[in-house]
Coordinates of C-alpha atoms in Angstrom, one line a residue:
Chain C
X1 CA 92.6 158.9 113.5
X2 CA 90.5 156.6 111.6
X3 CA 90.2 153.2 112.9
X4 CA 91.6 150.5 110.6
X5 CA 89.2 148.3 108.9
X6 CA 88.6 144.9 110.4
X7 CA 86.8 143.6 107.3
X8 CA 88.0 144.1 103.8
X9 CA 86.3 142.8 100.7
X10 CA 88.5 141.9 97.7
X11 CA 87.6 140.8 94.3
X12 CA 89.9 138.5 92.5
X13 CA 89.5 136.6 89.3
X14 CA 88.3 133.6 91.3
X15 CA 85.6 135.5 93.0
X16 CA 85.2 137.5 96.2
X17 CA 87.3 137.1 99.2
X18 CA 86.5 138.5 102.7
X19 CA 89.6 139.2 104.8
X20 CA 88.7 139.3 108.4
X21 CA 91.3 140.9 110.7
X22 CA 92.6 138.6 113.4
X23 CA 93.5 141.2 116.1
X24 CA 90.1 142.5 117.0
X25 CA 87.6 140.8 119.2
X26 CA 85.1 138.3 117.7
X27 CA 82.1 140.5 118.6
X28 CA 83.7 143.5 117.1
X29 CA 84.4 141.6 114.0
X30 CA 80.9 140.3 113.8
X31 CA 79.3 143.7 114.2
X32 CA 81.5 145.2 111.6
X33 CA 80.9 142.4 109.1
X34 CA 77.2 142.9 109.7
X35 CA 77.4 146.7 109.1
X36 CA 79.6 146.4 106.1
X37 CA 77.5 143.9 104.3
X38 CA 74.3 145.9 105.0
X39 CA 75.9 149.2 103.9
X40 CA 77.3 148.1 100.7
X41 CA 74.2 146.4 99.6
X42 CA 73.8 147.7 96.1
X43 CA 70.9 145.3 96.1
X44 CA 70.8 143.3 93.0
X45 CA 67.7 141.2 93.6
X46 CA 67.9 139.3 90.5
X47 CA 71.6 138.5 90.9
X48 CA 72.5 134.9 91.3
X49 CA 74.2 133.5 94.3
X50 CA 77.9 134.4 94.5
X51 CA 80.4 132.3 96.4
X52 CA 83.0 133.9 98.6
X53 CA 86.0 132.8 100.4
X54 CA 86.5 133.9 104.0
X55 CA 90.1 134.3 105.3
X56 CA 90.4 134.8 109.0
X57 CA 94.2 134.8 109.3
X58 CA 95.5 133.7 112.7
X59 CA 92.1 133.5 114.4
X60 CA 90.7 130.3 115.7
X61 CA 87.0 129.8 115.1
X62 CA 85.0 127.2 116.8
X63 CA 82.5 125.3 114.8
X64 CA 79.6 127.4 116.2
X65 CA 81.4 130.6 115.3
X66 CA 82.0 129.4 111.8
X67 CA 78.3 128.6 111.5
X68 CA 77.4 132.0 112.8
X69 CA 79.6 133.8 110.2
X70 CA 78.2 131.6 107.4
X71 CA 74.6 132.5 108.5
X72 CA 75.5 136.2 108.8
X73 CA 76.9 136.4 105.3
X74 CA 74.2 134.3 103.8
X75 CA 71.4 136.4 105.3
X76 CA 72.8 139.8 104.2
X77 CA 73.6 139.3 100.6
X78 CA 73.3 136.9 97.8
X79 CA 76.5 135.5 99.0
X80 CA 77.3 132.0 100.0
X81 CA 80.4 130.9 101.9
X82 CA 82.5 128.5 99.9
X83 CA 85.2 128.0 102.5
X84 CA 86.6 129.5 105.7
X85 CA 90.3 129.6 105.7
X86 CA 92.4 129.9 108.8
X87 CA 96.0 129.6 109.7
X88 CA 95.3 128.0 113.0
X89 CA 95.0 124.3 113.8
X90 CA 93.8 122.9 117.1
X91 CA 96.2 120.5 118.8
X92 CA 93.9 117.6 118.2
X93 CA 93.7 118.3 114.5
X94 CA 97.4 118.7 114.3
X95 CA 98.0 115.4 116.1
X96 CA 95.5 113.7 113.8
X97 CA 97.1 115.1 110.7
X98 CA 100.5 114.0 111.9
X99 CA 99.2 110.5 112.6
X100 CA 97.6 110.3 109.3
X101 CA 100.8 111.3 107.6
X102 CA 102.8 108.6 109.4
X103 CA 103.7 105.2 108.2
X104 CA 103.1 102.6 110.9
X105 CA 105.3 99.6 110.5
X106 CA 104.2 96.2 112.0
X107 CA 106.3 93.1 111.8
X108 CA 104.0 90.1 112.4
X109 CA 101.6 87.7 110.8
X110 CA 98.0 88.7 110.9
X111 CA 96.2 85.4 111.4
X112 CA 92.6 84.3 111.0
X113 CA 90.3 86.3 113.3
X114 CA 92.8 89.1 114.0
X115 CA 92.1 92.7 113.1
X116 CA 94.8 95.3 112.9
X117 CA 93.7 98.9 112.5
X118 CA 96.0 101.9 112.2
X119 CA 95.7 105.6 111.5
X120 CA 97.9 106.6 108.7
X121 CA 99.7 104.3 106.3
X122 CA 100.4 100.7 107.2
X123 CA 103.6 98.9 106.3
X124 CA 103.2 95.2 107.2
X125 CA 106.3 93.1 107.3
X126 CA 104.6 89.7 107.2
X127 CA 101.5 88.1 105.8
X128 CA 97.8 88.6 106.2
X129 CA 96.3 85.1 106.4
X130 CA 92.8 84.2 105.2
X131 CA 90.3 85.4 107.8
X132 CA 92.7 88.2 109.0
X133 CA 92.0 91.9 108.4
X134 CA 94.1 95.0 108.1
X135 CA 92.7 98.5 108.1
X136 CA 94.3 101.8 107.6
X137 CA 93.1 105.3 107.2
X138 CA 95.8 105.7 104.6
X139 CA 97.6 103.3 102.2
X140 CA 98.4 99.7 103.0
X141 CA 101.7 98.2 101.9
X142 CA 102.3 94.5 102.6
X143 CA 105.7 93.0 102.2
X144 CA 104.4 89.5 102.5
X145 CA 101.3 87.9 101.0
X146 CA 97.8 89.3 101.3
X147 CA 95.4 86.4 101.6
X148 CA 92.8 88.0 103.9
X149 CA 91.0 91.3 103.9
X150 CA 92.7 94.7 103.4
X151 CA 90.8 98.0 103.9
X152 CA 92.7 101.1 102.9
X153 CA 91.4 104.6 103.3
X154 CA 88.8 103.3 105.8
X155 CA 87.8 106.8 106.9
X156 CA 86.8 107.7 103.4
X157 CA 90.0 108.4 101.4
X158 CA 89.4 107.4 97.8
X159 CA 93.0 108.1 96.9
X160 CA 94.3 105.3 99.2
X161 CA 96.0 102.3 97.6
X162 CA 96.8 98.7 98.6
X163 CA 100.1 97.1 97.5
X164 CA 101.3 93.6 98.3
X165 CA 104.2 91.4 97.3
X166 CA 101.7 88.6 96.7
X167 CA 98.2 89.7 96.1
X168 CA 95.7 87.0 96.7
X169 CA 93.1 88.7 98.9
X170 CA 89.7 87.3 99.9
X171 CA 88.4 90.9 99.8
X172 CA 89.8 94.3 99.0
X173 CA 88.2 97.5 100.3
X174 CA 89.2 101.0 99.6
X175 CA 87.1 103.8 101.1
X176 CA 83.5 102.7 100.4
X177 CA 84.3 100.4 97.5
X178 CA 84.5 96.6 98.0
X179 CA 85.9 94.1 95.6
X180 CA 86.2 90.4 96.2
X181 CA 88.2 87.6 94.7
X182 CA 86.6 85.7 91.9
X183 CA 84.9 82.5 93.0
X184 CA 86.9 80.3 90.7
X185 CA 90.4 81.3 91.6
X186 CA 92.8 81.3 88.7
X187 CA 95.7 79.6 90.3
X188 CA 98.2 80.1 87.4
X189 CA 98.0 83.9 87.5
X190 CA 101.0 85.7 88.6
X191 CA 99.9 87.7 91.6
X192 CA 103.3 89.1 92.5
X193 CA 104.0 92.8 93.2
X194 CA 100.6 94.1 92.6
X195 CA 98.5 97.1 93.7
X196 CA 94.9 98.1 94.0
X197 CA 93.3 101.5 93.6
X198 CA 90.0 103.1 92.8
X199 CA 89.6 103.9 89.2
X200 CA 87.7 106.9 87.7
X201 CA 84.5 104.9 87.5
X202 CA 84.7 104.0 91.2
X203 CA 85.8 100.4 90.8
X204 CA 88.7 98.8 92.5
X205 CA 91.3 97.8 90.0
X206 CA 94.2 95.5 90.5
X207 CA 97.3 96.0 88.4
X208 CA 101.0 95.9 88.3
X209 CA 102.6 97.9 91.1
X210 CA 104.3 100.3 88.6
X211 CA 101.0 101.8 87.4
X212 CA 100.8 103.6 90.8
X213 CA 103.6 105.9 89.7
X214 CA 101.3 107.4 87.2
X215 CA 98.0 106.9 89.0
X216 CA 99.0 108.2 92.4
X217 CA 102.0 110.5 92.0
X218 CA 101.2 111.8 95.5
X219 CA 102.7 108.6 97.0
X220 CA 106.1 110.1 96.6
X221 CA 107.0 112.1 99.6
X222 CA 110.7 112.4 98.9
X223 CA 111.6 115.9 98.2
X224 CA 114.7 117.3 96.6
X225 CA 117.5 115.1 95.4
X226 CA 117.8 113.9 91.9
Chain J
X1 CA 110.4 70.7 137.7
X2 CA 108.6 69.5 134.6
X3 CA 107.2 71.1 131.6
X4 CA 103.6 71.4 130.5
X5 CA 102.7 71.0 126.8
X6 CA 99.2 71.6 125.6
X7 CA 98.1 69.8 122.4
X8 CA 95.5 71.9 120.6
X9 CA 94.1 72.5 117.1
X10 CA 90.9 74.6 117.1
X11 CA 89.1 72.3 114.7
X12 CA 87.8 69.0 116.0
X13 CA 88.7 65.6 114.6
X14 CA 92.2 66.4 113.5
X15 CA 93.8 64.0 116.0
X16 CA 94.5 66.0 119.2
X17 CA 93.7 63.1 121.5
X18 CA 95.5 60.6 119.4
X19 CA 98.5 62.9 119.2
X20 CA 98.4 63.5 123.0
X21 CA 98.2 59.8 123.7
X22 CA 101.1 58.9 121.4
X23 CA 103.4 61.7 122.3
X24 CA 102.8 60.9 126.0
X25 CA 103.5 57.2 125.3
X26 CA 106.6 57.9 123.2
X27 CA 108.0 60.2 126.0
X28 CA 107.4 57.5 128.5
X29 CA 109.2 55.0 126.3
X30 CA 112.1 57.4 126.4
X31 CA 112.1 57.0 130.1
X32 CA 110.5 60.2 131.1
X33 CA 107.8 60.5 133.8
X34 CA 104.7 61.7 132.0
X35 CA 101.3 62.7 133.1
X36 CA 98.5 63.0 130.5
X37 CA 95.7 65.4 131.4
X38 CA 92.4 65.3 129.6
X39 CA 90.7 68.7 129.7
X40 CA 87.8 67.8 127.4
X41 CA 85.4 67.8 130.3
X42 CA 82.1 66.2 129.2
X43 CA 83.5 64.5 126.2
X44 CA 86.4 62.6 127.5
X45 CA 88.3 60.3 125.1
X46 CA 91.9 60.1 126.1
X47 CA 91.1 57.4 128.6
X48 CA 89.5 55.3 125.9
X49 CA 92.4 55.7 123.5
X50 CA 94.9 54.8 126.3
X51 CA 92.7 51.8 127.2
X52 CA 92.4 53.1 130.8
X53 CA 88.6 53.8 130.9
X54 CA 87.8 51.0 133.4
X55 CA 90.2 52.1 136.0
X56 CA 88.9 55.6 136.5
X57 CA 87.8 56.3 140.0
X58 CA 88.1 60.0 140.4
X59 CA 88.5 62.7 137.7
X60 CA 89.8 66.2 137.1
X61 CA 86.7 67.9 138.5
X62 CA 86.9 65.9 141.6
X63 CA 90.4 67.1 142.2
X64 CA 89.6 70.7 141.5
X65 CA 86.5 70.7 143.7
X66 CA 88.5 69.0 146.5
X67 CA 86.7 65.7 146.6
X68 CA 90.0 63.8 146.4
X69 CA 93.7 64.3 146.3
X70 CA 95.6 64.5 143.0
X71 CA 97.3 61.1 143.4
X72 CA 94.0 59.4 144.0
X73 CA 92.6 60.6 140.7
X74 CA 95.7 59.7 138.6
X75 CA 95.3 56.4 136.7
X76 CA 98.6 54.5 136.4
X77 CA 99.3 52.9 133.0
X78 CA 100.7 49.4 133.9
X79 CA 102.5 49.0 130.6
X80 CA 105.0 51.5 131.8
X81 CA 106.6 51.0 135.2
X82 CA 105.6 54.1 137.0
X83 CA 106.3 56.3 134.0
X84 CA 102.9 57.1 132.6
X85 CA 99.8 58.5 134.4
X86 CA 96.5 59.8 133.2
X87 CA 94.3 62.5 134.8
X88 CA 91.0 61.8 133.2
X89 CA 88.3 64.4 132.5
X90 CA 84.9 64.3 134.1
X91 CA 82.1 63.0 132.0
X92 CA 79.1 64.1 134.0
X93 CA 79.6 67.8 134.1
X94 CA 80.8 70.4 131.5
X95 CA 83.6 72.8 130.9
X96 CA 82.3 75.6 133.1
X97 CA 83.0 73.4 136.1
X98 CA 86.6 74.5 136.0
X99 CA 88.3 77.9 136.0
X100 CA 91.6 78.7 134.3
X101 CA 93.2 79.7 137.6
X102 CA 92.3 76.4 139.2
X103 CA 93.8 74.5 136.2
X104 CA 97.0 76.6 136.5
X105 CA 97.4 75.6 140.1
X106 CA 96.7 71.9 139.3
X107 CA 99.3 71.8 136.5
X108 CA 101.8 73.6 138.6
X109 CA 101.4 70.9 141.3
X110 CA 101.8 68.1 138.7
X111 CA 104.9 69.7 137.4
X112 CA 106.6 69.0 140.7
X113 CA 106.3 65.3 140.2
X114 CA 106.5 64.7 136.4
X115 CA 109.0 65.6 133.6
X116 CA 106.2 66.2 131.1
X117 CA 102.6 67.1 131.5
X118 CA 100.7 66.6 128.2
X119 CA 97.4 68.5 128.2
X120 CA 94.8 67.3 125.7
X121 CA 92.8 70.4 124.7
X122 CA 89.1 70.2 123.6
X123 CA 88.1 71.6 120.2
X124 CA 87.0 75.2 120.0
X125 CA 88.3 78.5 121.5
X126 CA 85.9 78.8 124.5
X127 CA 86.2 78.0 128.1
X128 CA 87.6 74.5 127.6
X129 CA 90.4 75.9 125.5
X130 CA 91.1 78.6 128.0
X131 CA 91.3 76.1 130.8
X132 CA 93.6 73.8 128.8
X133 CA 96.2 76.5 128.0
X134 CA 96.1 78.1 131.4
X135 CA 98.9 76.1 132.9
X136 CA 100.9 75.3 129.7
X137 CA 104.5 76.3 129.1
X138 CA 104.6 75.1 125.5
X139 CA 102.0 74.4 122.9
X140 CA 101.8 72.0 119.9
X141 CA 99.2 72.8 117.3
X142 CA 97.9 69.8 115.3
X143 CA 96.5 70.3 111.9
X144 CA 95.7 68.1 108.9
X145 CA 96.5 69.2 105.3
X146 CA 93.0 70.5 104.7
X147 CA 92.1 74.1 104.2
X148 CA 89.6 74.3 107.0
X149 CA 91.9 72.7 109.5
X150 CA 94.7 75.0 108.5
X151 CA 92.4 78.0 108.9
X152 CA 91.5 77.0 112.4
X153 CA 95.1 76.3 113.2
X154 CA 95.9 79.8 112.1
X155 CA 93.3 81.2 114.4
X156 CA 94.6 79.2 117.4
X157 CA 98.2 80.2 116.7
X158 CA 97.1 83.8 116.7
X159 CA 95.4 83.3 120.1
X160 CA 98.4 81.4 121.5
X161 CA 100.8 84.1 120.4
X162 CA 98.9 86.5 122.5
X163 CA 99.2 84.4 125.7
X164 CA 102.1 85.3 127.9
X165 CA 104.0 82.5 129.4
X166 CA 103.6 80.1 126.4
X167 CA 106.5 79.7 124.0
X168 CA 105.8 80.1 120.3
X169 CA 103.7 77.0 119.3
X170 CA 105.1 74.1 117.2
X171 CA 103.2 72.4 114.4
X172 CA 102.3 68.8 113.8
X173 CA 100.8 67.9 110.5
X174 CA 98.7 64.8 110.9
X175 CA 96.9 62.5 108.6
X176 CA 99.1 63.1 105.6
X177 CA 98.1 61.1 102.5
X178 CA 101.2 61.1 100.4
X179 CA 99.5 60.1 97.2
X180 CA 97.1 63.0 97.4
X181 CA 99.9 65.4 98.2
X182 CA 101.9 64.2 95.3
X183 CA 99.0 64.6 93.0
X184 CA 98.4 68.1 94.3
X185 CA 94.9 67.4 95.6
X186 CA 96.0 68.1 99.2
X187 CA 98.0 71.0 100.6
X188 CA 101.6 69.8 100.9
X189 CA 103.8 70.0 104.0
X190 CA 105.7 73.1 102.7
X191 CA 102.5 75.0 101.9
X192 CA 101.0 74.4 105.3
X193 CA 104.3 75.3 107.1
X194 CA 104.9 78.5 105.1
X195 CA 101.2 79.5 105.5
X196 CA 101.3 79.1 109.3
X197 CA 104.9 80.2 109.6
X198 CA 105.7 78.4 112.8
X199 CA 108.2 75.6 113.4
X200 CA 107.3 72.1 112.3
X201 CA 107.9 69.5 114.9
X202 CA 106.6 66.5 113.1
X203 CA 104.5 65.0 110.3
X204 CA 102.4 61.9 110.7
X205 CA 101.1 59.9 107.8
X206 CA 97.5 58.7 107.6
X207 CA 97.6 55.1 108.7
X208 CA 94.8 52.7 109.3
X209 CA 96.8 51.1 112.1
X210 CA 96.3 54.3 114.2
X211 CA 92.6 53.9 114.2
X212 CA 92.9 50.2 114.9
X213 CA 95.3 50.7 117.8
X214 CA 93.1 53.5 119.3
X215 CA 90.1 51.2 119.2
X216 CA 92.0 48.6 121.1
X217 CA 93.1 51.2 123.7
X218 CA 96.8 50.7 122.7
X219 CA 98.5 53.8 121.4
X220 CA 100.2 53.2 118.1
X221 CA 103.5 54.5 119.5
X222 CA 103.8 51.1 121.3
X223 CA 104.0 49.3 118.0
X224 CA 107.6 49.8 116.7
X225 CA 106.9 48.8 113.2
X226 CA 104.3 51.3 112.1
X227 CA 105.2 54.4 110.2
X228 CA 102.9 56.6 112.3
X229 CA 104.5 55.1 115.5
X230 CA 108.0 56.2 114.3
X231 CA 106.6 59.6 113.5
X232 CA 105.3 60.0 117.0
X233 CA 108.5 58.7 118.5
X234 CA 110.4 61.2 116.4
X235 CA 108.2 64.0 117.7
X236 CA 108.9 62.9 121.3
X237 CA 112.7 62.9 120.5
X238 CA 112.4 66.4 119.1
X239 CA 110.6 67.5 122.3
X240 CA 113.6 66.1 124.2
X241 CA 115.9 68.3 122.2
X242 CA 117.3 65.8 119.7
X243 CA 117.4 66.9 116.1
X244 CA 115.7 64.2 114.0
X245 CA 115.3 64.5 110.3
X246 CA 111.7 64.6 108.9
X247 CA 110.3 61.2 108.0
X248 CA 110.4 60.5 104.3
X249 CA 107.0 60.3 102.7
X250 CA 106.4 57.8 99.9
X251 CA 107.3 59.8 96.9
X252 CA 106.9 57.2 94.2
X253 CA 103.9 55.5 93.0
X254 CA 103.9 51.9 94.2
X255 CA 102.1 50.6 91.2
X256 CA 103.6 47.7 89.2
X257 CA 103.4 49.7 86.0
X258 CA 105.5 52.6 87.3
X259 CA 108.0 50.2 88.8
X260 CA 108.5 48.6 85.4
X261 CA 108.8 52.0 83.9
X262 CA 111.5 52.9 86.4
X263 CA 113.2 49.6 85.6
X264 CA 113.5 50.7 82.0
X265 CA 114.5 54.2 83.0
X266 CA 111.4 55.8 81.6
X267 CA 111.0 58.1 84.5

């Protein structure tokens, strides 16, 4: 009986996909991939680089192994690996993802000199006083007044937002962008219920809270219902 | 068993020493046994404000390093019969001469004999501050209605909240100039209190008499007619658990013109 294939190549309208079986051993897989790519080389020297997706199913690949597969595919053909997709997550990754998805609520006043940093979204019940700093890898929601520094998406998430009941920050930071309060504070301005986000031209904009509904629809996590 | 209250502010020059002296005096006037402790080693002032400078024989560092007994170093204030004592700071050394643990032990010893220990804290958040708060049960934060003082008060409150064994601090707003507050050139009492969001225990108006009295070594709290004196006495009564309404600040302009206007019902 003929052995089932461990490597199958499929063409879709989005490009090539390499399906790698997840039941065989890694060396077996590597050898077969090597063979297959060499065999089927209807060499088109002039052909431009083609990107492929690699799907490995329920196989966990370490970073070294991923690199090895990338090299292998790259060497054999005019192929370049766009992404490696796996169904498997390490425990650490899963925990990190879970943390990042959580909303951490804190009820206290962040005073001058204090720094609070959380993974995930921050829900602060209280104020951030001048000189105080809050940081979150996700969004920051402040029920009180923000008069200090807030840094949302501090691990590099451009989609993160900052919202506050009273928005009078000394500095706003989202991902890599920084914005500070004007030197001449306009005292009369209503700074109630506002939000900050990164606009298309990579500037931090401050606007009414309601614009987030359009700008960041992903903030809604509620599913179902009416 | 008494209670130790540290008077602190973060920023210098907002009136910690004056407040310490006057709260101590006012508590003594209420018949409590009070011991003032100056922890501003190297820059002692409390003795001068109390007018006790000439009677210092030993100081806080002498006690801690075992060169004398506590009672030898305590300076008795003769204006109060056996009610008010001062433990002066040393002038010849600096704040590193004392460790927080030693201060704690000292304050605990004093608590056996006195109803209230008022600890005058030095400015800053370094060693001197750490020594001052080591033995305290309660804290009073002094600020003036200035942005910089409020900023430092905020910092200090943050640090005090982290300390275990100290109750949430209370706030004294000192040097209030009512005309500036009314004109909006100075933060007003409400602004400061909401910003710092801790309980207000007293407000003290800016009064030339306070400086005059301090220069004479007589705390203003001894003079029953001054507004600042009443403010300090009120703070003392609130420490004792009485509920005293806040002092009314001068709301109206005292000018002749406005009085005439008021007479005619213009405003």
